[in-house]
Short mmCIF file of C-alpha atoms and ligand atoms in Angstrom, two decimals:
data_model
loop_
_atom_site.label_atom_id
_atom_site.label_comp_id
_atom_site.label_asym_id
_atom_site.label_seq_id
_atom_site.Cartn_x
_atom_site.Cartn_y
_atom_site.Cartn_z
CA MET I 13 124.41 110.81 104.57
CA PRO I 14 123.75 106.82 105.72
CA PRO I 15 125.02 104.15 107.75
CA VAL I 16 126.37 100.48 107.10
CA HIS I 17 128.87 102.90 106.64
CA PRO I 18 132.55 103.55 107.27
CA GLN I 19 131.35 107.44 106.66
CA ILE I 20 127.84 106.25 107.69
CA LEU I 21 127.98 103.82 110.29
CA GLY I 22 127.83 106.25 112.71
CA LYS I 23 124.64 107.55 111.38
CA LEU I 24 122.99 104.43 111.93
CA GLU I 25 121.79 104.78 115.68
CA HIS I 26 119.82 108.42 115.13
CA SER I 27 118.59 107.31 111.89
CA GLN I 28 117.04 104.33 112.77
CA LYS I 29 115.21 107.21 116.14
CA VAL I 30 113.85 109.25 112.81
CA LEU I 31 113.17 106.32 110.97
CA GLU I 32 110.45 104.77 113.93
CA THR I 33 108.93 108.89 114.14
CA THR I 34 108.36 109.89 110.44
CA PRO I 35 107.58 113.65 109.30
CA SER I 36 103.40 113.41 109.61
CA GLY I 37 103.71 109.76 111.22
CA HIS I 38 102.83 108.33 107.52
CA PRO I 39 105.40 108.85 105.19
CA THR I 40 104.45 109.26 101.63
CA PRO I 41 105.94 107.93 98.25
CA ALA I 42 108.63 109.21 96.93
CA LYS I 43 108.60 112.05 94.54
CA LEU I 44 109.73 111.35 90.45
CA PRO I 45 113.25 112.38 90.76
CA SER I 46 113.40 116.61 89.62
CA ARG I 47 113.88 118.53 86.87
CA ASN I 48 115.47 120.69 88.15
CA PRO I 49 119.18 119.08 89.55
CA THR I 50 121.74 121.07 91.40
CA ARG I 51 124.17 120.93 89.55
CA SER I 52 126.95 118.14 90.45
CA PHE I 53 131.11 117.89 89.85
CA TRP I 54 130.66 114.67 88.45
CA ILE I 55 128.27 116.16 85.77
CA ASP I 56 128.95 119.19 85.38
CA SER I 57 132.33 119.69 85.25
CA SER I 58 133.81 118.59 82.71
CA PRO I 59 132.53 117.96 78.73
CA ASP I 60 133.28 114.60 78.54
CA ALA I 61 131.98 113.18 82.45
CA ASN I 62 128.49 112.16 80.94
CA PRO I 63 128.44 110.76 76.87
CA LEU I 64 125.56 109.16 77.34
CA ALA I 65 123.06 112.42 78.67
CA GLY I 66 120.23 112.24 75.71
CA GLN I 67 120.66 108.51 74.51
CA GLY I 68 117.70 107.23 73.37
CA SER I 69 115.65 110.23 75.04
CA GLN I 70 114.02 110.99 71.28
CA ASP I 71 113.70 106.72 70.51
CA PRO I 72 110.32 105.43 69.96
CA LEU I 73 110.33 103.03 72.90
CA PRO I 74 109.78 99.26 72.35
CA SER I 75 106.37 98.82 72.40
CA GLU I 76 107.77 95.21 74.23
CA ALA I 77 110.66 94.15 75.70
CA ASP I 78 111.55 90.60 77.91
CA ILE I 79 113.44 92.82 81.13
CA CYS I 80 112.95 96.48 81.96
CA ILE I 81 115.58 97.87 84.62
CA ILE I 82 113.76 100.76 85.72
CA GLY I 83 116.85 103.40 87.16
CA ALA I 84 120.15 104.35 85.43
CA GLY I 85 123.30 104.11 88.56
CA PHE I 86 125.12 101.38 89.53
CA THR I 87 122.67 98.95 90.43
CA GLY I 88 120.94 99.64 87.20
CA CYS I 89 124.11 100.30 85.37
CA ARG I 90 121.61 102.86 83.04
CA ARG I 91 121.72 106.04 82.70
CA ARG I 92 119.51 108.83 82.46
CA LYS I 93 120.89 112.77 81.84
CA ARG I 94 121.21 112.86 85.97
CA THR I 95 122.13 109.78 87.70
CA PHE I 96 122.70 109.91 91.18
CA THR I 97 125.53 107.90 91.14
CA GLY I 98 126.51 111.04 89.29
CA ARG I 99 125.58 112.98 92.61
CA ASN I 100 127.73 110.98 95.14
CA GLY I 101 130.58 110.82 97.65
CA GLY I 102 133.01 109.26 94.79
CA HIS I 103 133.84 106.47 97.08
CA LEU I 104 134.65 103.10 96.56
CA THR I 105 135.19 102.24 100.41
CA PRO I 106 133.83 98.28 101.45
CA ALA I 107 133.45 98.28 105.02
CA ALA I 108 135.78 97.08 106.83
CA PHE I 109 134.69 95.81 110.37
CA THR I 110 132.91 98.42 111.94
CA ARG I 111 129.58 97.58 113.29
CA PHE I 112 130.94 94.01 113.51
CA ALA I 113 129.64 93.65 116.96
CA GLN I 114 126.39 94.91 116.81
CA ARG I 115 125.89 93.01 113.26
CA GLN I 116 127.43 89.63 115.39
CA ALA I 117 124.96 90.26 117.86
CA LEU I 118 122.14 91.25 116.38
CA PHE I 119 122.44 88.37 113.60
CA ASP I 120 125.26 85.62 113.65
CA THR I 121 128.90 85.41 113.12
CA VAL I 122 127.88 84.31 109.05
CA GLU I 123 125.97 86.68 108.61
CA ALA I 124 128.42 89.07 110.43
CA ILE I 125 131.25 88.07 108.05
CA LYS I 126 129.12 88.40 105.29
CA SER I 127 128.05 91.54 105.06
CA TYR I 128 131.88 91.99 104.26
CA GLU I 129 132.78 89.67 102.07
CA LEU I 130 129.56 91.24 100.05
CA GLU I 131 131.54 94.73 99.88
CA GLN I 132 135.27 93.07 99.41
CA HIS I 133 133.03 91.07 96.04
CA THR I 134 132.06 94.50 94.74
CA THR I 135 135.11 96.16 95.27
CA SER I 136 137.29 93.61 94.15
CA LEU I 137 135.24 92.82 91.02
CA LEU I 138 134.63 96.42 90.40
CA VAL I 139 138.45 97.31 90.16
CA LYS I 140 139.57 94.04 87.90
CA ILE I 141 136.67 95.51 85.27
CA ILE I 142 138.28 98.52 85.80
CA GLU I 143 141.89 97.56 85.60
CA GLU I 144 141.36 94.82 83.00
CA ASN I 145 139.64 97.19 80.34
CA GLY I 146 142.57 99.58 80.98
CA TRP I 147 139.75 102.08 82.06
CA ALA I 148 141.68 103.84 84.96
CA SER I 149 143.08 106.40 83.46
CA ASP I 150 139.32 107.24 82.14
CA VAL I 151 137.06 107.02 85.46
CA ASP I 152 140.14 108.44 87.55
CA LEU I 153 140.26 105.09 89.93
CA VAL I 154 142.68 105.86 92.40
CA GLU I 155 143.76 103.64 95.24
CA GLY I 156 144.99 105.31 98.45
CA GLY I 157 142.77 103.92 100.51
CA HIS I 158 140.93 105.27 103.95
CA ILE I 159 141.68 106.38 107.17
CA SER I 160 138.69 106.87 109.44
CA LEU I 161 139.69 109.28 111.92
CA LEU I 162 138.31 108.30 115.77
CA PHE I 163 137.25 111.80 116.96
CA THR I 164 135.84 110.56 120.67
CA GLU I 165 137.15 107.87 123.35
CA LYS I 166 133.84 105.86 122.68
CA GLU I 167 134.31 106.13 119.25
CA ALA I 168 137.75 104.65 119.33
CA LYS I 169 136.85 102.02 122.00
CA ASN I 170 134.12 101.00 120.12
CA ALA I 171 136.49 100.46 116.81
CA HIS I 172 138.55 98.09 119.30
CA ASN I 173 135.82 96.41 120.46
CA ASP I 174 134.51 95.89 116.59
CA PHE I 175 138.17 95.17 115.44
CA ASP I 176 138.74 92.32 118.30
CA MET I 177 135.18 90.98 117.84
CA ALA I 178 135.87 90.43 113.82
CA ARG I 179 139.57 89.08 114.50
CA GLN I 180 138.08 86.49 116.97
CA ALA I 181 135.64 85.44 114.67
CA GLN I 182 138.41 85.46 111.43
CA LEU I 183 137.22 88.54 108.96
CA ASN I 184 139.62 88.58 106.51
CA LEU I 185 140.82 92.28 108.05
CA ASP I 186 144.39 92.97 105.21
CA GLY I 187 145.38 96.10 104.95
CA VAL I 188 143.53 97.03 108.36
CA GLU I 189 146.72 99.25 110.40
CA TRP I 190 145.54 101.62 113.83
CA LEU I 191 146.74 104.99 113.42
CA SER I 192 147.50 107.21 116.95
CA LYS I 193 147.73 110.37 117.28
CA GLU I 194 151.29 111.15 116.89
CA GLU I 195 150.94 108.80 113.82
CA LEU I 196 148.69 110.55 112.29
CA GLU I 197 150.57 114.58 113.43
CA LYS I 198 152.92 113.53 112.23
CA GLU I 199 152.20 112.29 109.05
CA TYR I 200 149.17 114.78 108.10
CA GLY I 201 148.79 117.03 110.58
CA VAL I 202 145.75 115.94 111.91
CA PRO I 203 145.58 115.22 116.46
CA TYR I 204 142.86 112.12 116.20
CA PRO I 205 143.67 108.63 116.49
CA GLY I 206 141.75 106.62 113.44
CA PHE I 207 142.60 103.63 111.57
CA ARG I 208 143.64 103.17 108.10
CA ARG I 209 142.18 100.10 105.69
CA PRO I 210 142.17 99.48 101.90
CA GLY I 211 139.95 101.98 100.16
CA TYR I 212 139.40 103.92 96.62
CA ASN I 213 138.10 106.62 94.59
CA VAL I 214 136.19 106.80 91.22
CA TRP I 215 134.68 109.51 88.64
CA PRO I 216 131.24 107.51 89.13
CA LEU I 217 128.24 108.60 86.39
CA LYS I 218 132.42 107.61 84.19
CA LEU I 219 132.70 104.53 85.64
CA VAL I 220 129.06 104.15 85.52
CA THR I 221 128.99 104.38 81.58
CA LYS I 222 132.58 102.28 80.93
CA LEU I 223 130.27 99.43 82.59
CA TYR I 224 127.21 100.49 80.46
CA GLN I 225 129.32 100.58 76.61
CA HIS I 226 130.27 97.53 78.10
CA ALA I 227 127.36 95.37 79.31
CA GLN I 228 125.81 97.16 75.75
CA ALA I 229 128.74 95.91 73.68
CA HIS I 230 128.41 92.17 75.22
CA ALA I 231 125.24 92.43 75.42
CA ARG I 232 124.51 92.41 71.48
CA GLN I 233 125.40 88.81 70.60
CA TYR I 234 122.76 87.69 72.93
CA ALA I 235 120.38 89.75 73.61
CA SER I 236 119.03 94.21 72.15
CA LEU I 237 120.11 96.17 75.19
CA SER I 238 118.19 99.93 75.07
CA LEU I 239 118.85 103.02 76.92
CA HIS I 240 115.90 105.46 76.93
CA THR I 241 117.37 108.49 79.49
CA ARG I 242 115.17 111.18 80.76
CA THR I 243 111.72 108.89 81.07
CA PRO I 244 110.81 108.68 84.17
CA VAL I 245 108.22 105.77 84.34
CA THR I 246 105.33 106.72 86.33
CA ALA I 247 103.28 103.58 86.96
CA VAL I 248 103.19 99.66 86.60
CA THR I 249 100.67 98.28 85.65
CA HIS I 250 99.21 94.48 85.01
CA GLU I 251 98.17 93.12 82.27
CA THR I 252 98.62 89.96 83.06
CA THR I 253 99.46 86.93 85.02
CA SER I 254 102.35 86.91 83.70
CA THR I 255 103.06 90.66 81.96
CA TYR I 256 103.27 94.00 83.18
CA THR I 257 103.11 97.54 81.19
CA VAL I 258 105.65 100.36 82.22
CA VAL I 259 104.28 103.90 81.44
CA THR I 260 106.58 106.70 81.21
CA ASN I 261 105.14 110.21 79.40
CA TRP I 262 106.53 109.53 75.61
CA GLY I 263 104.45 105.42 75.54
CA SER I 264 104.62 102.43 77.56
CA ILE I 265 106.25 99.44 77.12
CA SER I 266 105.03 95.55 77.68
CA CYS I 267 107.57 93.00 79.31
CA SER I 268 108.23 90.04 81.33
CA ARG I 269 110.08 91.35 84.27
CA ILE I 270 110.86 94.68 86.29
CA VAL I 271 114.25 95.00 87.80
CA HIS I 272 113.31 98.61 90.19
CA ALA I 273 116.90 100.01 89.87
CA THR I 274 115.55 103.50 91.70
CA ASN I 275 116.87 103.21 94.97
CA GLY I 276 115.74 106.33 96.89
CA TYR I 277 112.63 106.82 94.94
CA ALA I 278 111.36 102.83 94.63
CA SER I 279 108.24 103.90 96.86
CA HIS I 280 107.61 105.47 93.72
CA LEU I 281 106.71 102.93 91.66
CA LEU I 282 106.33 100.31 94.98
CA PRO I 283 104.60 102.66 97.29
CA PHE I 284 104.00 99.71 100.26
CA LEU I 285 107.83 100.83 100.58
CA ALA I 286 106.91 104.30 101.44
CA SER I 287 106.88 102.56 105.42
CA PRO I 288 109.90 103.07 107.95
CA ASP I 289 110.40 99.32 107.42
CA GLY I 290 110.61 99.80 103.19
CA ILE I 291 113.05 102.42 101.71
CA ILE I 292 113.52 105.97 103.16
CA PRO I 293 114.10 108.69 100.26
CA ALA I 294 117.35 110.73 101.97
CA ARG I 295 119.05 114.10 100.57
CA GLY I 296 123.12 114.08 101.03
CA GLN I 297 124.81 117.20 100.08
CA VAL I 298 128.26 117.07 98.56
CA MET I 299 130.72 119.91 98.06
CA THR I 300 134.00 120.50 96.04
CA THR I 301 136.65 122.64 97.72
CA ARG I 302 140.18 124.25 97.32
CA ALA I 303 143.50 122.96 99.79
CA SER I 304 145.51 125.70 100.50
CA VAL I 305 148.04 123.05 100.62
CA GLY I 306 149.55 120.71 97.92
CA THR I 307 149.03 117.45 97.90
CA ASP I 308 152.50 117.35 99.07
CA GLN I 309 151.10 117.42 102.23
CA ILE I 310 147.54 116.75 102.26
CA LYS I 311 148.61 113.28 100.74
CA ILE I 312 146.27 111.62 98.49
CA SER I 313 143.88 109.11 100.67
CA SER I 314 140.11 109.26 101.75
CA TRP I 315 139.01 110.20 104.56
CA SER I 316 135.98 109.60 107.44
CA GLY I 317 135.32 111.25 110.20
CA ASN I 318 133.07 112.39 112.89
CA LYS I 319 131.32 109.02 113.49
CA GLY I 320 131.20 109.25 109.38
CA PHE I 321 129.05 112.18 109.29
CA ALA I 322 131.88 113.48 106.99
CA TYR I 323 133.96 111.76 104.29
CA TRP I 324 136.26 113.36 101.80
CA PHE I 325 139.13 112.52 99.50
CA PRO I 326 141.39 114.74 96.99
CA ARG I 327 140.91 115.00 93.36
CA PRO I 328 143.96 113.16 91.33
CA VAL I 329 146.22 115.77 90.66
CA THR I 330 150.02 116.29 87.94
CA ARG I 331 152.07 117.72 90.18
CA ASP I 332 152.58 116.75 93.99
CA THR I 333 152.85 120.78 95.15
CA GLU I 334 149.62 121.78 93.01
CA LYS I 335 146.30 122.32 95.77
CA PRO I 336 143.91 119.48 94.93
CA LEU I 337 140.39 119.71 95.46
CA ILE I 338 138.45 118.22 97.54
CA ILE I 339 135.43 116.54 96.99
CA ILE I 340 133.59 116.63 100.67
CA GLY I 341 130.04 115.44 101.59
CA GLY I 342 128.35 114.73 105.08
CA GLY I 343 127.27 117.55 106.87
CA GLN I 344 123.42 115.74 107.53
CA GLU I 345 123.97 116.10 110.97
CA ALA I 346 123.83 120.55 111.15
CA ALA I 347 119.63 119.37 109.54
CA ALA I 348 118.20 118.57 112.82
CA PRO I 349 116.45 117.04 114.05
CA SER I 350 115.42 115.48 110.56
CA ARG I 351 118.73 115.31 109.28
CA GLU I 352 117.83 115.39 105.69
CA LEU I 353 115.75 112.19 105.53
CA TYR I 354 112.70 111.95 104.38
CA VAL I 355 113.67 114.83 101.77
CA ASP I 356 113.66 113.78 98.09
CA ASP I 357 114.20 117.28 96.51
CA ASP I 358 117.42 117.17 95.31
CA SER I 359 117.03 121.00 93.21
CA GLU I 360 118.58 122.73 96.36
CA THR I 361 121.39 122.47 99.39
CA HIS I 362 120.76 122.70 102.99
CA PRO I 363 122.68 126.15 104.07
CA LEU I 364 123.72 124.47 107.73
CA VAL I 365 124.34 121.58 105.96
CA GLY I 366 126.66 123.64 103.42
CA LYS I 367 127.83 125.42 106.42
CA ALA I 368 129.10 122.66 108.09
CA LEU I 369 130.04 121.09 105.22
CA ARG I 370 132.14 124.71 104.50
CA GLU I 371 133.72 124.45 108.54
CA PHE I 372 134.94 121.10 108.73
CA LEU I 373 138.64 120.89 107.28
CA PRO I 374 139.73 124.42 108.42
CA SER I 375 138.81 123.47 111.69
CA VAL I 376 140.22 119.86 111.54
CA PHE I 377 143.44 119.97 109.60
CA GLU I 378 144.30 123.42 110.80
CA GLY I 379 145.86 126.27 108.25
CA LYS I 380 145.49 122.99 105.30
CA TYR I 381 141.93 124.80 104.39
CA ASP I 382 141.09 128.08 104.36
CA PRO I 383 138.07 128.79 106.51
CA HIS I 384 136.89 131.29 104.31
CA SER I 385 137.02 129.94 101.02
CA GLU I 386 133.50 129.17 98.91
CA PRO I 387 132.82 126.06 97.61
CA GLU I 388 133.61 125.91 93.27
CA MET I 389 130.36 123.76 93.16
CA GLU I 390 127.93 121.99 95.68
CA TRP I 391 125.24 119.92 95.30
CA THR I 392 122.71 117.56 96.91
CA GLY I 393 121.64 113.55 95.45
CA ILE I 394 118.99 111.35 96.86
CA THR I 395 119.96 108.02 97.75
CA GLY I 396 117.53 105.56 99.28
CA TYR I 397 117.91 104.34 103.92
CA THR I 398 116.40 101.39 104.96
CA LYS I 399 116.25 101.02 108.99
CA THR I 400 118.86 98.36 109.40
CA GLY I 401 121.29 99.83 107.21
CA ASP I 402 120.76 96.16 105.07
CA PRO I 403 119.83 97.13 101.28
CA PHE I 404 116.59 94.87 100.26
CA VAL I 405 117.98 92.09 97.17
CA ARG I 406 114.49 90.05 96.80
CA PRO I 407 112.85 88.47 93.90
CA ASN I 408 109.26 88.41 92.94
CA LEU I 409 107.96 91.80 95.53
CA LEU I 410 104.85 89.16 96.27
CA ALA I 411 106.40 88.77 99.19
CA ALA I 412 106.39 92.52 99.87
CA ASN I 413 102.61 92.63 99.65
CA PRO I 414 100.73 89.42 99.16
CA ASP I 415 97.50 90.90 97.86
CA ARG I 416 98.96 92.00 94.37
CA ASP I 417 99.24 89.29 91.92
CA LEU I 418 100.96 92.64 89.75
CA TYR I 419 104.53 92.23 92.16
CA LYS I 420 104.83 88.33 91.41
CA LYS I 421 107.68 89.13 88.63
CA GLN I 422 108.59 92.38 89.58
CA TYR I 423 112.38 92.95 91.56
CA ILE I 424 114.54 94.69 93.36
CA ALA I 425 117.94 95.52 94.96
CA ALA I 426 118.11 98.85 96.23
CA GLY I 427 118.60 101.03 100.24
CA TYR I 428 121.97 100.55 100.08
CA THR I 429 121.28 104.10 102.73
CA GLY I 430 124.40 105.72 100.83
CA HIS I 431 126.49 103.14 100.78
CA GLY I 432 126.56 102.20 98.23
CA MET I 433 129.23 101.76 95.63
CA PRO I 434 130.89 99.27 97.21
CA ARG I 435 127.04 97.26 97.12
CA ALA I 436 125.23 98.33 94.50
CA PHE I 437 127.18 95.64 91.93
CA GLY I 438 127.06 93.01 93.48
CA CYS I 439 123.22 93.14 94.69
CA ALA I 440 123.12 93.96 91.15
CA GLU I 441 124.67 90.85 90.05
CA VAL I 442 122.32 88.95 91.97
CA ILE I 443 119.12 89.90 91.26
CA ALA I 444 120.64 88.95 87.50
CA GLN I 445 121.52 85.72 88.18
CA MET I 446 118.42 84.73 89.89
CA ILE I 447 116.55 85.84 86.53
CA LEU I 448 119.26 83.87 84.07
CA ALA I 449 118.41 80.95 86.37
CA GLU I 450 113.96 81.82 86.29
CA ILE I 451 114.33 82.27 81.61
CA SER I 452 117.05 79.52 81.15
CA ASP I 453 114.57 76.95 84.09
CA LYS I 454 117.82 76.14 86.45
CA GLU I 455 117.39 76.13 89.86
CA TRP I 456 119.46 79.93 91.44
CA LYS I 457 122.07 79.12 93.26
CA GLU I 458 122.85 81.59 95.62
CA PRO I 459 126.82 83.33 96.75
CA ASP I 460 128.55 82.73 99.49
CA TRP I 461 129.09 85.92 100.18
CA LEU I 462 125.08 87.32 99.81
CA PRO I 463 123.93 87.98 103.31
CA GLN I 464 120.75 86.69 103.75
CA ARG I 465 119.00 88.81 105.59
CA TYR I 466 119.24 91.21 102.77
CA LEU I 467 116.69 88.70 100.64
CA THR I 468 114.22 88.96 103.76
CA TRP I 469 111.91 91.51 104.08
CA ASN I 470 111.19 91.66 107.94
CA ARG I 471 114.54 92.19 108.98
CA ARG I 472 115.23 93.32 113.06
CA VAL I 473 117.05 96.32 114.35
CA GLU I 474 117.93 95.97 117.80
C1 FAD X 13 124.76 112.67 97.75
C2 FAD X 13 125.70 111.35 98.30
C3 FAD X 13 126.96 110.81 98.18
C4 FAD X 13 127.27 109.93 98.38
N1 FAD X 13 128.47 109.50 98.72
C5 FAD X 13 128.46 107.98 98.47
C6 FAD X 13 129.76 107.30 99.04
O1 FAD X 13 131.11 107.91 98.61
N2 FAD X 13 130.32 105.92 98.67
C7 FAD X 13 129.06 105.25 98.47
O2 FAD X 13 129.60 104.32 98.82
N3 FAD X 13 127.92 105.12 98.58
C8 FAD X 13 127.34 106.51 98.13
N4 FAD X 13 126.38 107.35 98.15
C9 FAD X 13 125.44 106.23 98.07
C10 FAD X 13 125.96 106.04 96.40
O3 FAD X 13 125.65 106.69 95.57
C11 FAD X 13 124.26 104.90 96.30
O4 FAD X 13 124.43 103.87 96.90
C12 FAD X 13 123.77 104.51 94.94
O5 FAD X 13 124.34 105.74 93.70
C13 FAD X 13 122.99 103.64 94.76
O6 FAD X 13 123.09 102.68 93.72
P1 FAD X 13 122.25 102.75 92.16
O7 FAD X 13 122.25 102.94 91.19
O8 FAD X 13 121.20 101.85 92.65
O9 FAD X 13 120.86 104.27 92.76
P2 FAD X 13 120.90 105.28 92.34
O10 FAD X 13 122.44 105.82 91.54
O11 FAD X 13 120.59 106.17 92.93
O12 FAD X 13 119.79 105.32 90.30
C14 FAD X 13 118.87 105.10 90.43
C15 FAD X 13 118.18 105.79 89.54
O13 FAD X 13 116.77 106.03 88.95
C16 FAD X 13 116.59 107.03 88.49
N5 FAD X 13 115.36 107.03 88.46
C17 FAD X 13 114.48 106.66 90.25
N6 FAD X 13 112.97 107.34 90.03
C18 FAD X 13 113.09 106.52 88.36
C19 FAD X 13 111.72 106.48 87.75
N7 FAD X 13 110.34 106.42 88.27
N8 FAD X 13 112.03 106.42 86.29
C20 FAD X 13 113.05 106.84 86.02
N9 FAD X 13 114.26 106.37 86.58
C21 FAD X 13 113.87 106.90 87.78
C22 FAD X 13 117.29 108.05 88.99
O14 FAD X 13 117.48 108.95 88.01
C23 FAD X 13 118.52 107.41 89.32
O15 FAD X 13 119.09 107.26 88.01
C24 FAD X 13 126.06 108.78 97.93
C25 FAD X 13 124.42 109.13 98.15
C26 FAD X 13 124.71 110.26 97.78
C27 FAD X 13 123.21 111.14 97.43
#
């Protein structure tokens, strides 16, 4: 569903064109999340998937708070019933080198390198937290590596060029391995060349739940943290230069700082972001399908192909011969011309995207998937795209909208362009450190791995 990702990178070029030519010419702010979203495997397939569903939804809202975090995914690490992190594809795969040459030409070598360092930092931090706390089996963490298939000569040429430029720039390429067509055919029965890189998959909603519970347990000694699910924020207004009111249908909260962790929905509360240069909602679609053969033949790695338009991995099994359930997302190329950009409704699926997803695996892995089998579950989710594929990580939204004092102590980390798992947690860390420095009257020190351009509004695109 998006760019700057291994699985999304190929779509960036097209997305940029579509973002420039919006359906109406003047995009409108995103609506609030739908009340009847499609049912996702991560949320609805297991009774223990979402223990915090409904938490705090009946409790009175506090009348005031120091900081209000709006949003319930990896960035906010909070939860409403239908967190979008609970609707995604489950890949926790840092980009290895894809788009390196383009980034180096657009920005500079240091900035290009930092794009990958942020992802490596975020992924290794999440994996460290999972392992140190013994959550690996609770969140189904699988370290299976990720294989990108290169369907065309052009793709293969670009990938090799990116790799060579990255190596010359001394980017850390540990774990990257080129695979010939013959090797992939022999090992996996797929007739394309590709490359493998380190990568994981997880049950995203279970991980976010653990992170929230962990934060709450540790916050107790320093602060009081409360979660109010099913409480959409309808507006943010300005009381004084230092106080805001967060308005919901169940009441209002007065607070001195606001963090927008609403990703594809950011423009609902920040309408100036409803622009091709802002954050555009985009709909992604995912389904589960059963393989026709066992994991002994499918293996456990995660995959992407078709320029990143398709991404998939098998769920863990208890026996090698068990036919695994595959989670596969993508297919937006079938929804021409918009490819689901500017779509903010995940209460339905797109039939043509569904058709592309159903046909993909049987056509690529001959004999391993039944072309007539119907998905066990199929759902959509909304994510936030930006023109460059880079997220916005900003304190002080005043810089984006100088007319309004309203935005002075509002922060945002959003716009991961469909590649949030290895980026959102790291970007949220940046915002948290900024706020901490401000509150304790210290200077904020920029982490070495943070690309400078994430902090700015005016970003170049070729
Ligand atoms: C179908 C699909 C597949 C994807 N697959 C992958 C993948 O495999 N790997 C990967 O890295 N990334 C993937 N992504 C992207 C990834 O899910 C996101 O980048 C990531 O979830 C971003 O986390 P977040 O916390 O910023 O936002 P989200 O997880 O989108 O959470 C935003 C939260 O804000 C809440 N919200 C919005 N507006 C309001 C409001 N006004 N008031 C209160 N709450 C509000 C929403 O309910 C939601 O809980 C996929 C996305 C989709 C949609």
